[in-house]
Amino acid sequence: MTTRIDTRFAELKKQGRSAFVTYVMAGDPDLGTSLSIVKALPKAGADVIELGIPFTDPMADGPSIQAAGLRALKIGMTLTKTLELVRDFRKDDNVTPLVLMGYYNPIYIYGVDKFLADAKTAGVDGLIIVDLPPEEDDELCIPALKAGLNFIRLATPTTDDKRLPAVLANTSGFVYYVSIAGITGAAAADANAVGEAVARIKRHTRLPICVGFGIRTPEAARAIAEKADGSVVGTALVDALKNSLDAEGRATARTVNAVAELAATLAQGVKGAKQAAE
Amino acid sequence: MNIAKPNSYRSGPDERGHFGIFGGRFVAETLMPLILDLEKAYTAAKADPAFQAEMNGYLKNYVGRPSPLYFAERLTEHLGGAKIYLKREELNHTGSHKVNNVLGQIMLARRMGKKRIIAETGAGQHGVATATLCARFGLECVVYMGAVDVERQQPNVIRMEMLGAKVMPVQSGTRTLKDAMNEALRDWVTNVHNTFYCIGTVAGPHPYPTLVRDFQSIIGNETKAQMQEVEGRLPDSLVACIGGGSNAMGLFHPFLDDPSVEIFGVEAAGHGLTQLHAASIAGGRPGVLHGNRTYLLMDADGQIQDAHSISAGLDYPGIGPEHSWLHEIGRVNYLSATDDEALAAFQLLSRLEGIIPALEPAHAIAKVMELAPKRPRDHLMVVNLSGRGDKDVPQVGDILRGKK
Ligand SMILES: Cc1ncc(COP(=O)(O)O)c(C=O)c1O
């Protein structure tokens, strides 16, 4: 099977550049604004979109993404509505890869098989589920692969060479290297350390490797893009969104642009990067 | 539900940490290598007689074990039925059963060469036990506690600070135990290279539910021997309160394969099961949170719901996975007691026996008040008195004086 993710990375490879991967929370700060943001991201230069599924207890996320999830839940965001958002996005964009990122419980409660079928029809390409390590592959990873969705696994600095094959075994689409042991929004990792880690993972897989956690500026995105197949930015975009809200936490006229403009500058950073020799 | 009965209720979990469909390891990849190391370290420690010997020494001379099995004569007379025995875990050093488990985990942390210990706490008892053993062994200690609990369990916050621990009030979510656990997991993900996460109950990713249960099983093992000594036979029933369920699992586990023993776990019904409560089995369903699959309070979308209990130690929207399994398989009966019932039991035990219980085991006593009168006079009932009420004196005092 070839997914939109595979196609996109193949194109990027041909162009000799790294991917700019953006993360935003579905339904933050409301459904309409969220859809406008997601639609604006490809125009701003996003090559891949990660869309957060809101959850009450995001154990691996920092305060920014945690707060974004709570804003979304407060306006009544659900997994069902997240899939509707994807469907609406797909009405005008059939090429940008879209990955849902979140925690397992909402999917488990929705029902794994029904979720996978609905996600596929809505136009989801891949899943990143933070609390499903390879030890729990039977839960969602293997059914997702059968349903034609990529299951993108996180590799981290604690994932040593002995463990990497297990982590990579059922991974497809790309590998998400979490450059620090920590939560989202924490301090950035050093680009050289990232380069070494990416080289290490490349010895075990031919999949593209995107790096995230802690990238906030065009310079940082560029430095990572020189070492990896993609830079992922989440917290900085979520913060830009938050800073555009009014005192009651509602969207303002600036909200969509605030996110899109930051995304555009970050995209410039990524696109200016020289791709490391393979 | 039609589930085949196992040959033994004590053989779980399987090698992947599952009790039936419950348990497992639902954590971020960053933590997996450490969790696998912990499992290895625990397996090795269990097989090492030196580990057990060292632990036994501390259990006897530092914790003060064995804890007495006390015949509560006046409570028995008052209720007019079963003969009630109290397993006096409140007499342990630090005032609750929590110290049994913390001792075990700190010994493991030492074996693994970890110098920084983190913990989450609701009532503060687990935090106090962790702070105590960190002081004893010279380890850095950071305790996450919901801001609401920091407020209502002040005596324990002060104790932890006196012991040299850093108490981190958690402002996110409901600002209670669930959020303290989220923050502890965030800390662990960030500091995984040097930090040991000392979990306070039989929950979390495998192997925690198992190792906490094993360390707490000393409660049931002692009870068995003590009952044999005073009555010459097994008890007929066991009753314990359930937050995550560690004091209950510790009492129950050694008796699971004794079919004559009736077993009751008591969840917190808060304002009542149709209102705000913390009874995950009575009011929840299976879901995945904090590293395990278990009964959870949640809405139709799988979002975790707020729990409520007057008792900070029971105020958690989940329960340990082994309990979920014991419930589905029908070996243990799960009941619940409201805030008001627990308060009444708190007062009854204080007045009749001169023992001020913590609000947590007061929930167990509340159900004893219902169960004991219906049992014959030769029925032997053991209640786990999991902690003493010192920490609750200010809070209950305010309530009884009508201030809150
Ligand atoms: C005295 C006491 N009993 C019971 C509990 C509940 O925990 P568990 O259900 O794990 O025994 C607590 C928790 O803080 C406690 O302090």
XYZ file of C-alpha atoms and ligand atoms in Angstrom:
698
model
C 0.000 0.000 0.000
C 1.134 3.540 -0.736
C -0.292 6.248 1.478
C -0.264 9.992 1.054
C 2.619 9.956 3.531
C 4.724 7.665 1.363
C 3.948 9.734 -1.730
C 4.827 12.983 0.002
C 8.169 11.745 1.317
C 9.037 10.286 -2.084
C 8.378 13.702 -3.674
C 10.442 15.487 -1.053
C 13.271 13.102 -1.582
C 13.224 13.857 -5.286
C 13.331 17.559 -4.500
C 16.175 16.914 -2.085
C 14.554 18.590 0.873
C 13.285 17.875 4.329
C 9.626 17.890 5.398
C 8.014 20.562 7.501
C 5.596 18.795 9.829
C 3.102 20.836 11.835
C 1.079 19.865 14.878
C -2.139 21.555 15.989
C -4.918 20.416 18.304
C -8.253 19.496 16.748
C -11.015 21.823 17.924
C -8.712 24.424 19.437
C -10.108 26.966 20.180
C -13.319 26.039 18.321
C -14.302 23.778 15.474
C -14.575 26.430 12.745
C -11.299 28.154 13.567
C -9.560 24.834 13.876
C -10.703 23.807 10.393
C -9.526 27.148 8.956
C -6.135 26.649 10.594
C -5.727 23.142 9.249
C -6.710 24.360 5.775
C -4.217 27.232 6.009
C -1.270 25.023 6.970
C -0.467 23.483 3.552
C -0.603 26.960 1.985
C 1.824 28.132 4.651
C 4.213 25.386 3.673
C 3.317 22.404 5.847
C 4.239 19.143 4.157
C 2.572 16.918 6.728
C -0.124 17.803 9.266
C -0.378 16.209 12.654
C -3.735 16.776 14.261
C -4.015 16.272 18.017
C -6.936 14.298 19.415
C -7.903 16.116 22.606
C -7.599 14.086 25.810
C -8.150 14.986 29.445
C -4.919 13.364 30.620
C -2.121 13.906 28.094
C 0.678 12.396 30.184
C 3.458 13.056 27.689
C 2.537 16.630 26.851
C 3.657 19.889 28.354
C 1.427 22.719 29.595
C 0.799 24.297 26.150
C -0.589 21.222 24.452
C -2.345 20.166 27.628
C -4.134 23.534 27.719
C -4.957 23.296 23.997
C -6.633 19.936 24.601
C -8.651 21.350 27.480
C -9.750 24.336 25.351
C -10.953 21.910 22.704
C -12.736 19.680 25.205
C -14.421 22.709 26.700
C -16.114 23.547 23.407
C -17.274 19.931 23.175
C -14.621 18.472 20.891
C -14.779 14.698 20.540
C -13.065 12.024 18.488
C -16.122 11.888 16.217
C -15.849 15.618 15.565
C -12.105 15.254 14.994
C -12.851 12.806 12.191
C -15.476 15.237 10.791
C -12.812 17.933 10.765
C -10.542 15.649 8.738
C -13.402 14.933 6.310
C -14.011 18.657 5.858
C -10.315 19.294 5.288
C -10.212 16.552 2.631
C -12.965 18.302 0.618
C -10.350 20.710 -0.776
C -7.089 18.889 -0.141
C -6.522 15.368 -1.257
C -2.741 15.336 -1.119
C -1.450 16.663 2.189
C -0.766 13.748 4.524
C -2.700 13.984 7.772
C -1.751 12.095 10.884
C -3.814 11.879 14.054
C -1.792 12.095 17.228
C -3.067 11.376 20.700
C -3.691 8.848 23.426
C -5.321 5.464 23.182
C -8.350 5.704 25.446
C -10.665 7.778 23.216
C -9.944 5.353 20.347
C -10.429 2.301 22.540
C -13.774 3.639 23.710
C -14.818 4.591 20.159
C -14.030 0.992 19.169
C -10.806 0.130 17.342
C -12.312 -1.397 14.193
C -14.957 1.273 13.767
C -12.360 3.952 14.404
C -9.973 2.598 11.792
C -12.718 2.303 9.184
C -14.035 5.801 9.935
C -10.559 7.336 10.028
C -9.673 5.790 6.682
C -12.847 7.067 5.007
C -12.402 10.490 6.565
C -8.987 10.738 4.934
C -6.602 10.056 7.800
C -3.258 8.641 6.653
C -1.495 7.701 9.832
C -1.639 7.467 13.598
C 0.769 8.432 16.349
C -0.508 7.083 19.634
C 1.829 8.086 22.388
C 0.885 5.450 24.954
C 1.049 2.390 22.680
C 4.611 1.012 22.696
C 5.472 -2.028 20.526
C 4.651 -4.225 23.517
C 0.993 -3.319 22.877
C 1.058 -3.638 19.069
C -1.924 -5.977 19.025
C -4.181 -3.206 20.290
C -4.087 -0.782 17.380
C -0.848 -0.873 15.420
C -1.417 -4.174 13.653
C -5.129 -3.567 12.968
C -4.201 -0.094 11.645
C -1.690 -1.561 9.201
C -4.342 -4.027 8.004
C -6.765 -1.135 7.557
C -4.266 0.687 5.347
C -3.181 3.348 7.819
C 0.420 4.074 8.729
C 1.299 3.566 12.360
C 4.086 5.977 13.162
C 6.127 5.096 16.168
C 8.144 7.327 18.404
C 11.803 6.509 18.925
C 13.536 8.329 21.765
C 17.011 8.812 23.212
C 16.265 5.903 25.561
C 15.531 3.578 22.634
C 18.893 1.827 22.313
C 20.160 -0.255 19.397
C 18.936 -3.427 21.001
C 15.405 -2.099 21.222
C 15.252 -0.205 17.923
C 14.331 -3.219 15.768
C 11.296 -3.888 17.974
C 10.274 -0.245 17.785
C 10.681 -0.153 14.014
C 9.187 -3.553 13.254
C 5.609 -2.472 12.549
C 6.308 1.199 11.941
C 5.457 2.686 8.572
C 5.103 6.103 6.973
C 7.912 7.676 8.909
C 9.697 7.367 12.218
C 9.147 10.148 14.703
C 12.348 10.707 16.651
C 11.664 12.501 19.924
C 14.907 14.368 20.323
C 14.794 14.658 24.094
C 13.659 12.492 26.950
C 10.840 14.758 28.010
C 7.427 16.208 27.354
C 6.299 18.371 24.437
C 7.362 21.982 24.706
C 10.541 21.226 26.631
C 13.973 22.566 25.731
C 15.326 21.722 22.287
C 17.931 19.079 21.651
C 21.279 19.905 20.163
C 21.262 19.458 16.370
C 24.514 17.476 16.407
C 23.121 14.987 18.899
C 20.041 14.726 16.695
C 22.253 14.099 13.682
C 23.980 11.211 15.442
C 20.681 9.743 16.558
C 19.215 9.992 13.074
C 22.283 8.278 11.622
C 21.929 5.528 14.222
C 18.267 4.953 13.398
C 19.031 5.013 9.663
C 21.201 1.966 10.175
C 18.006 0.093 11.111
C 15.414 1.455 8.688
C 14.854 2.998 5.278
C 11.869 4.988 6.497
C 12.091 8.788 6.629
C 12.927 10.129 10.086
C 11.231 13.258 11.364
C 12.424 14.934 14.499
C 10.312 16.817 16.984
C 9.938 18.164 20.516
C 11.463 21.520 21.337
C 11.736 23.051 17.857
C 10.370 26.615 18.030
C 12.258 28.841 15.622
C 13.044 28.852 11.880
C 16.760 28.517 12.756
C 16.145 25.457 14.908
C 13.816 23.958 12.288
C 16.502 24.514 9.688
C 19.256 22.982 11.792
C 17.136 19.871 12.323
C 16.064 19.764 8.661
C 19.732 19.508 7.723
C 20.067 16.372 9.828
C 16.725 14.640 9.352
C 13.953 14.016 6.824
C 11.616 16.356 8.627
C 11.223 18.856 11.468
C 8.085 18.737 13.570
C 6.780 21.885 15.245
C 3.846 21.759 17.659
C 4.095 23.762 20.860
C 5.281 26.952 19.114
C 2.222 26.889 16.823
C -0.107 26.105 19.712
C 1.403 29.006 21.662
C 0.948 31.355 18.716
C -2.694 30.328 18.627
C -3.119 30.833 22.351
C -1.513 34.278 22.247
C -4.072 35.375 19.665
C -7.105 34.507 21.800
C -9.222 37.032 23.668
C -9.468 37.189 27.453
C -12.185 34.483 27.448
C -10.030 32.156 25.363
C -12.063 32.659 22.193
C -10.660 33.034 18.681
C -10.130 36.543 17.357
C -9.729 37.884 13.815
C -5.983 37.293 14.185
C -6.064 33.647 15.261
C -5.857 31.803 11.939
C -3.197 34.167 10.591
C -1.147 34.021 13.768
C -0.692 30.284 13.266
C -0.323 30.464 9.488
C 2.269 33.242 9.615
C 4.433 31.422 12.128
C 4.094 28.243 10.071
C 5.209 30.149 6.972
C 8.376 31.444 8.677
C 9.186 28.015 10.026
C 8.617 26.534 6.576
C 11.109 29.027 5.175
C 13.624 27.773 7.726
C 13.078 24.163 6.732
C 13.136 24.904 3.021
C 16.379 26.808 3.300
C 18.109 23.779 4.752
C 20.704 21.878 2.803
C 19.784 18.241 2.867
C 22.419 16.059 4.457
C 24.052 13.582 2.119
C 22.531 10.099 2.415
C -20.374 -12.131 32.240
C -19.311 -15.672 31.399
C -15.617 -16.052 32.111
C -14.009 -19.409 32.794
C -12.805 -19.677 36.374
C -9.031 -20.091 36.623
C -7.370 -22.840 38.643
C -5.788 -20.203 40.782
C -6.649 -16.591 41.376
C -3.108 -15.914 42.449
C -1.080 -16.786 39.366
C -1.523 -13.521 37.456
C -0.390 -11.551 35.648
C 0.812 -13.256 32.470
C 4.286 -12.467 31.135
C 2.979 -9.328 29.426
C 1.472 -8.026 32.622
C -2.146 -8.852 31.856
C -4.819 -9.940 34.315
C -7.410 -11.126 31.794
C -7.865 -8.093 29.533
C -6.628 -5.748 32.254
C -3.155 -4.405 33.023
C -0.524 -4.109 30.296
C 2.048 -1.417 29.544
C 0.498 1.668 27.977
C 3.292 4.201 28.288
C 5.404 6.471 26.135
C 8.361 4.839 24.411
C 10.779 6.906 26.504
C 9.726 4.960 29.580
C 9.635 1.469 28.114
C 13.332 0.647 28.470
C 13.197 1.634 32.129
C 10.049 -0.341 32.773
C 11.684 -3.404 31.252
C 14.776 -2.801 33.426
C 12.582 -2.515 36.486
C 10.910 -5.795 35.686
C 14.308 -7.466 35.362
C 15.578 -5.898 38.568
C 12.466 -7.024 40.415
C 12.685 -10.581 39.128
C 16.320 -10.745 40.232
C 15.586 -9.214 43.635
C 12.770 -11.678 44.278
C 15.141 -14.557 43.696
C 17.827 -13.063 45.943
C 17.575 -14.169 49.574
C 19.746 -11.220 50.617
C 17.118 -8.810 49.307
C 14.348 -10.457 51.322
C 16.541 -10.670 54.420
C 17.431 -7.005 54.252
C 13.796 -6.076 53.741
C 12.673 -8.229 56.631
C 15.116 -6.439 58.889
C 13.670 -3.041 58.036
C 10.107 -4.330 58.167
C 10.644 -5.517 61.720
C 12.809 -2.811 63.211
C 11.977 0.275 61.181
C 8.370 -0.215 60.098
C 7.361 -2.057 63.272
C 5.959 -5.249 61.789
C 4.151 -7.478 62.271
C 1.217 -5.172 62.788
C -1.256 -6.521 65.372
C -4.495 -8.285 64.516
C -6.765 -6.749 67.109
C -10.146 -8.122 68.201
C -12.457 -5.091 68.227
C -14.652 -6.252 71.070
C -16.760 -3.155 71.562
C -17.383 -2.666 67.816
C -18.361 -6.345 67.649
C -20.776 -5.976 70.577
C -22.227 -2.818 69.117
C -22.909 -4.326 65.717
C -24.172 -7.600 67.155
C -22.946 -10.085 64.557
C -19.598 -11.133 63.156
C -16.503 -11.093 65.324
C -14.533 -8.133 63.981
C -10.761 -8.039 63.843
C -8.793 -4.987 62.795
C -5.507 -5.444 60.955
C -3.614 -2.543 62.473
C -1.708 -1.130 59.493
C -2.208 2.313 61.011
C 0.393 1.402 63.634
C 3.140 1.134 61.041
C 5.826 3.774 61.018
C 4.458 6.746 58.997
C 0.883 5.773 59.836
C -0.344 3.586 57.020
C 0.195 0.487 54.907
C 1.917 2.590 52.250
C 5.308 2.122 53.919
C 5.357 -1.633 53.108
C 5.401 -0.944 49.399
C 7.667 2.075 49.548
C 10.290 0.120 51.463
C 10.271 -2.529 48.732
C 10.496 -0.014 45.906
C 13.242 2.009 47.572
C 15.267 -1.172 48.023
C 14.787 -1.816 44.306
C 15.750 1.752 43.406
C 18.939 1.298 45.413
C 19.723 -1.933 43.597
C 19.183 -0.111 40.294
C 21.505 2.703 41.357
C 18.833 5.423 41.170
C 19.445 8.453 43.344
C 16.333 10.508 42.642
C 12.888 9.293 43.672
C 9.585 10.736 42.539
C 6.122 9.860 43.769
C 2.521 10.954 43.446
C 0.276 11.183 46.455
C -3.380 11.802 47.223
C -3.845 11.679 50.958
C -0.168 12.313 51.434
C 0.402 8.934 53.111
C 2.299 7.523 50.173
C 4.224 10.783 49.923
C 5.112 10.686 53.610
C 6.233 7.060 53.378
C 8.373 7.878 50.333
C 9.841 11.002 51.941
C 10.627 8.953 55.054
C 12.523 6.205 53.283
C 14.316 8.701 51.064
C 15.472 10.464 54.225
C 16.557 7.142 55.697
C 18.596 6.208 52.623
C 19.800 9.665 51.619
C 17.909 9.919 48.332
C 16.484 13.005 46.656
C 12.679 13.010 46.869
C 10.080 14.909 44.859
C 6.379 14.358 45.551
C 3.576 15.461 43.216
C 0.318 16.286 44.946
C -2.857 17.876 43.589
C -3.321 21.447 44.821
C -6.714 20.489 46.308
C -5.077 17.702 48.278
C -2.242 19.963 49.406
C -4.991 22.078 50.925
C -6.984 19.323 52.625
C -4.052 17.209 53.845
C -1.847 19.946 55.303
C -0.372 17.873 58.140
C 1.118 15.465 55.639
C 2.483 18.255 53.445
C 4.303 19.629 56.463
C 5.612 16.185 57.367
C 6.979 15.617 53.871
C 8.738 18.945 53.954
C 10.219 18.210 57.384
C 11.565 14.968 55.959
C 13.389 16.902 53.267
C 11.106 16.116 50.331
C 10.041 18.672 47.786
C 6.246 18.801 47.471
C 5.072 19.966 44.048
C 1.448 21.187 44.056
C -0.245 20.223 40.794
C -2.577 22.836 39.326
C -3.749 20.984 36.229
C -7.040 19.133 35.735
C -9.005 18.373 38.904
C -5.926 19.108 40.994
C -6.180 15.749 42.769
C -4.496 12.356 42.600
C -5.080 11.674 38.883
C -3.326 14.901 37.947
C -0.526 14.256 40.414
C 0.040 10.960 38.599
C 0.110 12.737 35.217
C 2.716 15.167 36.514
C 4.803 12.393 38.028
C 4.768 10.612 34.661
C 5.844 13.857 32.956
C 8.713 14.235 35.403
C 9.714 10.630 34.858
C 9.725 10.983 31.068
C 11.954 14.032 31.494
C 14.363 12.596 34.067
C 14.255 8.943 33.173
C 18.052 8.528 33.248
C 18.418 9.058 36.999
C 14.916 8.809 38.426
C 12.917 6.007 39.982
C 9.150 6.437 40.025
C 7.779 5.011 43.253
C 4.090 4.331 42.496
C 1.758 4.340 45.505
C -0.787 1.732 44.556
C -1.427 -1.433 42.541
C -1.840 0.526 39.302
C 0.333 1.847 36.493
C 2.207 -0.082 33.811
C 3.367 -3.655 34.406
C 5.287 -4.571 36.596
C 4.011 -2.000 39.111
C 0.636 -3.594 39.908
C 2.425 -6.871 40.595
C 5.341 -5.617 42.588
C 3.193 -3.325 44.727
C 0.820 -6.225 45.384
C 3.712 -8.485 46.334
C 5.157 -5.938 48.749
C 1.708 -5.397 50.305
C 0.888 -9.096 50.552
C 2.670 -9.120 53.895
C -0.646 -7.780 55.255
C -2.600 -10.860 54.225
C 0.181 -13.289 55.015
C 0.457 -11.974 58.563
C -3.316 -11.969 58.930
C -3.469 -15.626 57.943
C -0.871 -16.632 60.513
C -2.300 -14.415 63.251
C -5.851 -15.651 62.736
C -4.606 -19.202 62.822
C -2.942 -18.437 66.121
C -5.916 -16.771 67.858
C -8.848 -18.613 66.287
C -7.198 -21.678 64.840
C -8.704 -21.157 61.403
C -9.082 -18.886 58.426
C -11.202 -15.757 58.645
C -14.642 -15.947 56.984
C -14.522 -12.532 55.410
C -12.165 -9.674 54.560
C -13.031 -6.017 54.075
C -10.777 -3.212 52.792
C -11.182 0.193 51.208
C -10.075 0.838 47.647
C -8.417 3.872 46.166
C -6.100 2.242 43.668
C -6.487 -0.827 45.805
C -3.083 -1.599 47.324
C -4.082 -2.114 50.942
C -6.979 -4.235 49.726
C -4.848 -6.293 47.369
C -2.264 -6.806 50.108
C -4.895 -8.229 52.448
C -6.830 -10.169 49.795
C -4.155 -11.783 47.669
C -2.977 -14.485 50.060
C -6.636 -15.558 50.529
C -7.808 -15.561 46.913
C -7.522 -19.335 46.609
C -9.324 -20.011 49.893
C -12.904 -20.374 48.628
C -14.461 -20.169 52.098
C -13.241 -16.606 52.505
C -15.700 -13.929 51.327
C -13.915 -10.810 50.127
C -15.225 -7.243 49.972
C -13.547 -4.175 48.495
C -15.097 -0.817 49.320
C -14.924 2.038 46.827
C -15.711 5.658 47.633
C -19.267 6.594 46.637
C -18.675 10.272 47.456
C -21.968 12.167 47.256
C -23.657 9.005 45.943
C -23.277 6.784 42.892
C -25.595 8.931 40.782
C -23.622 12.063 41.666
C -19.923 12.836 42.106
C -18.047 9.784 43.341
C -14.851 7.770 42.958
C -16.269 4.259 42.513
C -14.634 3.081 39.288
C -16.073 -0.416 39.331
C -19.593 0.602 40.332
C -19.708 3.564 37.955
C -17.016 3.019 35.330
C -15.996 0.709 32.516
C -12.762 -0.639 31.085
C -10.445 1.926 29.533
C -6.767 2.816 29.331
C -5.061 5.374 31.545
C -1.791 5.745 33.446
C -0.164 2.778 31.800
C -2.845 0.156 32.306
C -6.239 -1.033 31.152
C -8.690 -1.028 34.008
C -12.110 0.214 35.146
C -12.226 3.997 34.819
C -14.707 6.788 35.288
C -15.153 8.393 31.892
C -17.632 9.952 29.514
C -18.974 8.529 26.250
C -15.962 9.911 24.340
C -13.370 8.225 26.553
C -12.464 11.411 28.397
C -11.599 10.779 32.031
C -14.161 12.134 34.477
C -13.593 13.881 37.741
C -13.693 11.657 40.768
C -14.873 12.849 44.140
C -14.368 11.506 47.615
C -14.127 13.157 50.998
C -11.021 11.033 51.345
C -8.095 12.282 49.287
C -6.613 8.772 49.186
C -9.664 7.320 47.433
C -10.248 10.256 45.096
C -9.062 8.564 41.904
C -11.062 7.707 38.750
C -9.416 4.287 38.370
C -8.557 1.119 40.245
C -5.727 -1.387 39.968
C -6.093 -3.804 37.020
C -6.061 -6.946 39.170
C -9.145 -5.669 40.988
C -10.893 -5.112 37.656
C -10.156 -8.719 36.820
C -11.240 -10.031 40.240
C -14.466 -8.125 39.783
C -15.202 -9.502 36.323
C -14.322 -13.006 37.375
C -16.499 -12.642 40.455
C -13.964 -13.533 43.146
C -14.200 -10.234 45.033
C -17.372 -8.256 45.793
C -16.974 -4.552 45.226
C -19.212 -2.332 47.357
C -19.140 1.389 47.966
C -19.617 3.788 50.861
C -20.567 7.465 50.676
C -18.780 10.395 52.292
C -21.482 10.548 54.972
C -21.284 6.827 55.713
C -17.517 7.091 56.038
C -17.815 10.038 58.417
C -20.275 8.119 60.590
C -17.935 5.127 60.656
C -14.975 7.401 61.448
C -16.801 8.620 64.541
C -18.076 5.212 65.569
C -14.640 3.610 65.559
C -13.103 6.569 67.362
C -15.712 6.442 70.137
C -15.994 2.692 70.557
C -12.413 1.557 70.185
C -10.307 4.628 70.853
C -8.865 4.334 67.360
C -9.188 7.324 65.034
C -9.024 5.840 61.545
C -8.022 7.616 58.373
C -10.995 8.576 56.198
C -9.947 5.887 53.713
C -10.427 2.814 55.936
C -13.459 4.540 57.464
C -15.108 3.551 54.157
C -14.319 -0.077 54.929
C -15.665 0.283 58.472
C -18.855 1.789 57.004
C -19.510 -1.433 55.101
C -18.585 -3.537 58.122
C -21.427 -1.737 59.887
C -23.756 -3.168 57.231
C -22.203 -6.581 56.765
C -21.326 -7.627 60.318
C -24.841 -7.542 61.817
C -26.026 -9.944 59.097
C -23.379 -12.527 59.921
C -23.502 -15.117 62.741
C -21.520 -14.599 65.925
C -18.922 -17.187 64.983
C -18.159 -15.416 61.699
C -14.634 -14.011 61.681
C -14.354 -10.719 59.806
C -11.049 -8.922 59.210
C -11.001 -5.227 58.304
C -7.855 -3.619 57.027
C -7.307 -0.523 59.101
C -5.019 0.904 56.441
C -4.115 4.175 58.144
C -4.587 6.417 61.125
C -6.636 9.579 61.117
C -4.065 12.127 62.266
C -3.893 13.598 58.777
C -7.688 13.964 58.709
C -8.114 15.555 62.125
C -8.221 19.163 60.853
C -10.551 18.332 57.924
C -12.974 16.158 59.899
C -12.822 18.574 62.824
C -14.003 21.379 60.533
C -16.808 19.242 59.133
C -17.999 18.088 62.551
C -18.007 21.633 63.828
C -20.133 22.546 60.814
C -17.556 24.853 59.269
C -17.514 23.188 55.850
C -4.682 5.180 54.868
C -4.937 4.936 53.439
N -5.707 3.905 53.084
C -5.989 3.644 51.795
C -5.510 4.436 50.784
C -5.900 4.126 49.373
O -4.906 3.500 48.640
P -4.961 1.978 48.310
O -6.322 1.714 47.765
O -3.894 1.789 47.319
O -4.718 1.221 49.546
C -4.677 5.515 51.095
C -4.111 6.365 50.043
O -3.580 7.394 50.251
C -4.397 5.761 52.465
O -3.624 6.798 52.821
